[in-house]
mmCIF file of C-alpha atoms in Angstrom:
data_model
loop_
_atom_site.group_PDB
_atom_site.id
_atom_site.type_symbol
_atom_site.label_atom_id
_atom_site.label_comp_id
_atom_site.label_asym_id
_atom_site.label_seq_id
_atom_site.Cartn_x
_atom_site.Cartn_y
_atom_site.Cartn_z
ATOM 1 C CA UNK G 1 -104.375 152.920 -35.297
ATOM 2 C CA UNK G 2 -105.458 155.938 -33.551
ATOM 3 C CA UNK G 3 -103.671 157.989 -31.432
ATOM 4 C CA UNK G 4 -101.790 155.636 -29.334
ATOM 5 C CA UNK G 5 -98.258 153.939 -30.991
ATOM 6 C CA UNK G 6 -99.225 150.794 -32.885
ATOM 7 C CA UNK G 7 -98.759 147.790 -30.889
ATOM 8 C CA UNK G 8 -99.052 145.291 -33.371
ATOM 9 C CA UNK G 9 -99.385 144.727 -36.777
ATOM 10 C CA UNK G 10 -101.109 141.912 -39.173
ATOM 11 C CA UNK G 11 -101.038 141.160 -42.998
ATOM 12 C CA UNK G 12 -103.880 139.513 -44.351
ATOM 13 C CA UNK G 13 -102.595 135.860 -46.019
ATOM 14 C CA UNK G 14 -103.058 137.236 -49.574
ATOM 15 C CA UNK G 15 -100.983 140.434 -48.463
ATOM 16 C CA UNK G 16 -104.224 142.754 -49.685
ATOM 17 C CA UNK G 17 -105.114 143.651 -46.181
ATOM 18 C CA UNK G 18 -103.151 145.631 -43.248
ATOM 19 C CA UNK G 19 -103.955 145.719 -40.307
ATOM 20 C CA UNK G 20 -102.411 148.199 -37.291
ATOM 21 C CA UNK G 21 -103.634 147.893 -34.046
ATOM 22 C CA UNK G 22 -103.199 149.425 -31.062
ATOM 23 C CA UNK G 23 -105.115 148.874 -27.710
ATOM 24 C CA UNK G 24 -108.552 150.141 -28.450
ATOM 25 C CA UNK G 25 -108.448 150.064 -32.175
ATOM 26 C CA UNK G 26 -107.652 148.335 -35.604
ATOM 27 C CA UNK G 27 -106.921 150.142 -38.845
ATOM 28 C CA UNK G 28 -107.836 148.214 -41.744
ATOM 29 C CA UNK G 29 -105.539 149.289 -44.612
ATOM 30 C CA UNK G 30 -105.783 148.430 -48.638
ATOM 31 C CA UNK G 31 -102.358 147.546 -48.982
ATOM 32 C CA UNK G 32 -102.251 147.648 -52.496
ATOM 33 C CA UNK G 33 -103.634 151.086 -52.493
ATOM 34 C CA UNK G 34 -102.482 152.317 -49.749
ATOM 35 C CA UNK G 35 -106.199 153.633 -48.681
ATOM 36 C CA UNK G 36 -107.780 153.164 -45.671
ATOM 37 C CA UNK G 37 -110.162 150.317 -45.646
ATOM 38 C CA UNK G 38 -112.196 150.763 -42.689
ATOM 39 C CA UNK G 39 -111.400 151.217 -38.643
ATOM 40 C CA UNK G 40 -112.992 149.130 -35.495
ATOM 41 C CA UNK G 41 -112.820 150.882 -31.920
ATOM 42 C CA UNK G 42 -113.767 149.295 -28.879
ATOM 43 C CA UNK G 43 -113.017 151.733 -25.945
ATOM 44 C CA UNK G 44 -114.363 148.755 -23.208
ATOM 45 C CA UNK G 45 -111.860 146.518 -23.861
ATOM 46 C CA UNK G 46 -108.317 146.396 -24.607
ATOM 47 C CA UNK G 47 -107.253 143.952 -28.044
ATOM 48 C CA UNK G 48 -104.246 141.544 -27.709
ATOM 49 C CA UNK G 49 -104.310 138.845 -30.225
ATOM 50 C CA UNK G 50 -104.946 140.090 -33.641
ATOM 51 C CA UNK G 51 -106.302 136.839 -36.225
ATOM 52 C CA UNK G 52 -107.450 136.890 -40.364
ATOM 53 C CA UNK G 53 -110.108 134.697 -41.457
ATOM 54 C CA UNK G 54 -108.534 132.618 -43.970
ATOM 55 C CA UNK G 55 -110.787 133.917 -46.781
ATOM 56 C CA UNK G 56 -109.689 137.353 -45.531
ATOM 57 C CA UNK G 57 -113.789 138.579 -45.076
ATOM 58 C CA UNK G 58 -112.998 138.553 -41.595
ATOM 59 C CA UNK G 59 -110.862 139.696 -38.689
ATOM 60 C CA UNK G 60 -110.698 138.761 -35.113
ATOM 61 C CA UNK G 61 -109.270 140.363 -31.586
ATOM 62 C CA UNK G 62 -109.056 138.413 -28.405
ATOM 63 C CA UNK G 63 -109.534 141.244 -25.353
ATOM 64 C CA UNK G 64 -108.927 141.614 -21.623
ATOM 65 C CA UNK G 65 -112.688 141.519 -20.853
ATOM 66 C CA UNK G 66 -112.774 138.260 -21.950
ATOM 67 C CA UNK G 67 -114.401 138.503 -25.600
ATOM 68 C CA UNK G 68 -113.308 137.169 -28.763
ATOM 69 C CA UNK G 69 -114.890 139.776 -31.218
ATOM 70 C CA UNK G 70 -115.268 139.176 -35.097
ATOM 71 C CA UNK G 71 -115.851 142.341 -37.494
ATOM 72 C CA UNK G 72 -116.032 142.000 -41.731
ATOM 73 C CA UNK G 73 -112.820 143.446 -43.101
ATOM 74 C CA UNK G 74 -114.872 145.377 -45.759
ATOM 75 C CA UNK G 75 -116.791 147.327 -43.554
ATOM 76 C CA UNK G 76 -115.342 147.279 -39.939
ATOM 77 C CA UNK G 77 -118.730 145.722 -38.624
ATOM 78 C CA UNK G 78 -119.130 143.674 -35.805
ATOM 79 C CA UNK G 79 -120.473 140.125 -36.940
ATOM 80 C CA UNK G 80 -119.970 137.666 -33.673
ATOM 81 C CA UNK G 81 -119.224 138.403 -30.362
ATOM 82 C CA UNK G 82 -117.856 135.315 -27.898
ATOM 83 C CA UNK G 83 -117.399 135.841 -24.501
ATOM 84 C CA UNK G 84 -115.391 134.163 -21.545
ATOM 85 C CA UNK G 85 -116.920 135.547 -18.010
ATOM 86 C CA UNK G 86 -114.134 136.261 -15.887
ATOM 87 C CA UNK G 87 -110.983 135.679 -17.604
ATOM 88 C CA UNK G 88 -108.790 137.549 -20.203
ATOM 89 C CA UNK G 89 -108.461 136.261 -23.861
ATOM 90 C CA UNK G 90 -105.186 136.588 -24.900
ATOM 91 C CA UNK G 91 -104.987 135.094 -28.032
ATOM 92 C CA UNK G 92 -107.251 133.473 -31.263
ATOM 93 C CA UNK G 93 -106.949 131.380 -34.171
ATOM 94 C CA UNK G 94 -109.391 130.746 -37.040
ATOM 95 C CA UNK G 95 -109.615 127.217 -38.272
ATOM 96 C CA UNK G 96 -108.078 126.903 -41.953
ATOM 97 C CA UNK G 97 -111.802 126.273 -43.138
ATOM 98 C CA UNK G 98 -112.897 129.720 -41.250
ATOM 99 C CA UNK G 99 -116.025 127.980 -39.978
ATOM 100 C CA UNK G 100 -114.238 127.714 -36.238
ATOM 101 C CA UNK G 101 -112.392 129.978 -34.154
ATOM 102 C CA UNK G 102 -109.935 128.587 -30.937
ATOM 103 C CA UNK G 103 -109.437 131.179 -27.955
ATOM 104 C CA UNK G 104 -107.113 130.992 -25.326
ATOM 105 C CA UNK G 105 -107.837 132.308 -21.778
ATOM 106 C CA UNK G 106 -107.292 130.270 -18.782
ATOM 107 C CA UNK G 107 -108.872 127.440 -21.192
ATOM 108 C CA UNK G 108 -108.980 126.673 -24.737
ATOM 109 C CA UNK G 109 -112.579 127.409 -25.744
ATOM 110 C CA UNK G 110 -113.611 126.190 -29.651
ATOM 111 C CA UNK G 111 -116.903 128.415 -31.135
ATOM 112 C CA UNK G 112 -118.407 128.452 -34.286
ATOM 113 C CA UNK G 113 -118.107 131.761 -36.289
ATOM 114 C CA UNK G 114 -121.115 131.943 -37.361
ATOM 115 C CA UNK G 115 -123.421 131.235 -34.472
ATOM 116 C CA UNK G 116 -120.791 132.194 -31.366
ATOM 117 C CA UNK G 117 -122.254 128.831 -30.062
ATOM 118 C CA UNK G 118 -119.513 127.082 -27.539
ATOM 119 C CA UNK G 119 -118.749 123.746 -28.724
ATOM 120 C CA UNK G 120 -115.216 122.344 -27.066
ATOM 121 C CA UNK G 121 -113.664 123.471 -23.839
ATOM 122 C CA UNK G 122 -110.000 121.647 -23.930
ATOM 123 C CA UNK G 123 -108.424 121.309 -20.665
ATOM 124 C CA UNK G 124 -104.755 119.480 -20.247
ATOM 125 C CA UNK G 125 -103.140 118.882 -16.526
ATOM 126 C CA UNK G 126 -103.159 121.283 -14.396
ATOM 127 C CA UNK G 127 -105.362 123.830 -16.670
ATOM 128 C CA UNK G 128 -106.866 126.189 -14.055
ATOM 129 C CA UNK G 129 -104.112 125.894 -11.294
ATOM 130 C CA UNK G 130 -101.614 128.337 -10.184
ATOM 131 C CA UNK G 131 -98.316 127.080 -12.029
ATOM 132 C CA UNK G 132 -95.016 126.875 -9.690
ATOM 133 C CA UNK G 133 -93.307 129.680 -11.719
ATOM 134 C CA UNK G 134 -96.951 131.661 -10.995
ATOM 135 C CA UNK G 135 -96.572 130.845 -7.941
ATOM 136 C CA UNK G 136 -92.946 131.872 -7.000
ATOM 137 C CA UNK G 137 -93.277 135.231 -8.799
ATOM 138 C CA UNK G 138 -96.342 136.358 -6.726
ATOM 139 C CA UNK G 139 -99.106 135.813 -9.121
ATOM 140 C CA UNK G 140 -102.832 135.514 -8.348
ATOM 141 C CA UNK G 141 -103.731 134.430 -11.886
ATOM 142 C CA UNK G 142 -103.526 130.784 -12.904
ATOM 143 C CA UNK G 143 -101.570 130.248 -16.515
ATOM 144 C CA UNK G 144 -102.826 131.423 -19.346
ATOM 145 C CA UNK G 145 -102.856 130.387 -23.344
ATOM 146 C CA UNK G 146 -101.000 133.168 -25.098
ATOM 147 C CA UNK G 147 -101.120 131.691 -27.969
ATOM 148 C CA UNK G 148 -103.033 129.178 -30.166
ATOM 149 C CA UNK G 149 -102.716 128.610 -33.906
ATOM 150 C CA UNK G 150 -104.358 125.803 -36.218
ATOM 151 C CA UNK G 151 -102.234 123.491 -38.525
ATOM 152 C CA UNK G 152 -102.575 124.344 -42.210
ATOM 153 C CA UNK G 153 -104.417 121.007 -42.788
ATOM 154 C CA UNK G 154 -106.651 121.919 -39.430
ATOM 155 C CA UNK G 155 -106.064 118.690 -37.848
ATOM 156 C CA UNK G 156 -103.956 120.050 -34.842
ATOM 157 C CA UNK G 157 -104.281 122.818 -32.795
ATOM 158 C CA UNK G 158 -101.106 124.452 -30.791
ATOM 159 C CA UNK G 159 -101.085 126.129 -27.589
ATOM 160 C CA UNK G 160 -98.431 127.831 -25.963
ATOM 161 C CA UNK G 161 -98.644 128.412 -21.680
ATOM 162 C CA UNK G 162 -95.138 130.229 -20.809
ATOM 163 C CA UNK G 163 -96.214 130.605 -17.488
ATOM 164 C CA UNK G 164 -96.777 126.434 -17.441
ATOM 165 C CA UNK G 165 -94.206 126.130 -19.935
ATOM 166 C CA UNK G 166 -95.659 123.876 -21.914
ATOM 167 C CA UNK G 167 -96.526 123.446 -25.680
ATOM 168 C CA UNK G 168 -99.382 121.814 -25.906
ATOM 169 C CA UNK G 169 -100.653 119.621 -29.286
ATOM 170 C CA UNK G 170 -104.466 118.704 -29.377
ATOM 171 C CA UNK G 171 -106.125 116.477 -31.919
ATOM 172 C CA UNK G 172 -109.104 118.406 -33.644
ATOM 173 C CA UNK G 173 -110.887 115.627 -35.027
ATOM 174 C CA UNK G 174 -111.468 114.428 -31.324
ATOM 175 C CA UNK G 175 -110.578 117.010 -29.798
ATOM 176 C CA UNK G 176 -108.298 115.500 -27.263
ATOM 177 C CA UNK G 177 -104.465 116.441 -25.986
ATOM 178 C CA UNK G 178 -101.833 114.080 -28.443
ATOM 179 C CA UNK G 179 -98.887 115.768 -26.107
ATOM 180 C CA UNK G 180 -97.305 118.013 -23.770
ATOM 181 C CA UNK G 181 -94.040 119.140 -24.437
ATOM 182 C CA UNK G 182 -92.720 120.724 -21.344
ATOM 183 C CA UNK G 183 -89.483 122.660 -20.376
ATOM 184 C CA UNK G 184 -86.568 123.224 -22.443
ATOM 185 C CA UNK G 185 -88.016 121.208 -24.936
ATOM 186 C CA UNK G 186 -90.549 123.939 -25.383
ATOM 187 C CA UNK G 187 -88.012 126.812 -25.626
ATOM 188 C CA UNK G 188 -88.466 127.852 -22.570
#
C-alpha cells in the first residue's frame, strides 16, 4: 500500500497473488517472488471491500462513492467501472464463474463483468428503511450490505446487514430471497 498503514489484506485463491490495501490504494504482490506485481490508486474514492476474480485475472474494490471498480491483476488497469448514484458500496463478490459480480450498498445490485450492464436489483423487507437499531443510535443512513459472498457452486448468494441484523440467503437462479435469518440466530 502506499503511505498510509495497510487496512486490509487479500490472497488470491491459488495463493500467487497479494494484495495490501489501504484507503486509496492496492499493492499487487507476486507472492511467490516476493516482487511487486503492479499498484492501482484511486485518490476520489476510498476502497472497502477488497474481491479476486476466481481465475485470479482480476481484482475488485467496492468504494464510498458508490463504484464497484474492476482492474487486471497483471497490469493494475482499470477494465469495468459500476456505479451506484448516491450510496456507498461497502462490499463485492464475484460469482464462482467470474462472469458476475454482487455489490452491496443500500441494495444488492448484480452486473455483468464484462459489460458493467445492471441486471438484478435484490431487495428483502425493509431494504431502504431506517432500521430500529439505526434509528436509536442517531443514524441518517438506512442499513447497509457489508458483506456479500457467492456459494462455491454459485447457486446462493449471502448478505450480511448488522445494522438490520439479518443474514440474508437469495436464490441465484431466480434471483429471489429463500430466507431471513434475523437476531441471535445471525450472531448478532
Amino acid at each position: 500500500a502506499s503511505d498510509d498503514e495497510v487496512a486490509r489484506l487479500l490472497l488470491s485463491l491459488d495463493g500467487k497473488i497479494l494484495a495490501a490495501g489501504d484507503h486509496t490504494t492496492i499493492t499487487l504482490w507476486d507472492s511467490t517472488r516476493g516482487s511487486l506485481q503492479s499498484t492501482i490508486e484511486d485518490k476520489d474514492d476510498m476502497f472497502f471491500g477488497l474481491t479476486f476474480s476466481p481465475d485470479n485475472t482480476l481484482i475488485a474494490a467496492a468504494t464510498d462513492e458508490g463504484h464497484g471498480r474492476i482492474w487486471s491483476t497483471a497490469t493494475g488497469e482499470l477494465k469495468q467501472t459500476v456505479t451506484v448514484d448516491d450510496e456507498r458500496t461497502l462490499s463485492l463478490a464475484f460469482s464462482p464463474d467470474g462472469k458476475t459480480i454482487a455489490t452491496g450498498s443500500e441494495l444488492i445490485r448484480i452486473w455483468d463483468v464484462e459489460t458493467g450492464e445492471l441486471q438484478h436489483i435484490l431487495t428483502g423487507p425493509g431494504d431502504r428503511k431506517l432500521s430500529f437499531s439505526a434509528i436509536y443510535y442517531g443514524h441518517v443512513w438506512p442499513s447497509e450490505i457489508w458483506q456479500v459472498l457467492f456459494s462455491s457452486d454459485g447457486r446462493k448468494l449471502v448478505s450480511v446487514c448488522p445494522e438490520a441484523h439479518c443474514v440474508r440467503i437469495w436464490n441465484t437462479e431466480t434471483w429471489t430471497l429463500d430466507k431471513t435469518i434475523l437476531g441471535r440466530e445471525a450472531g448478532f
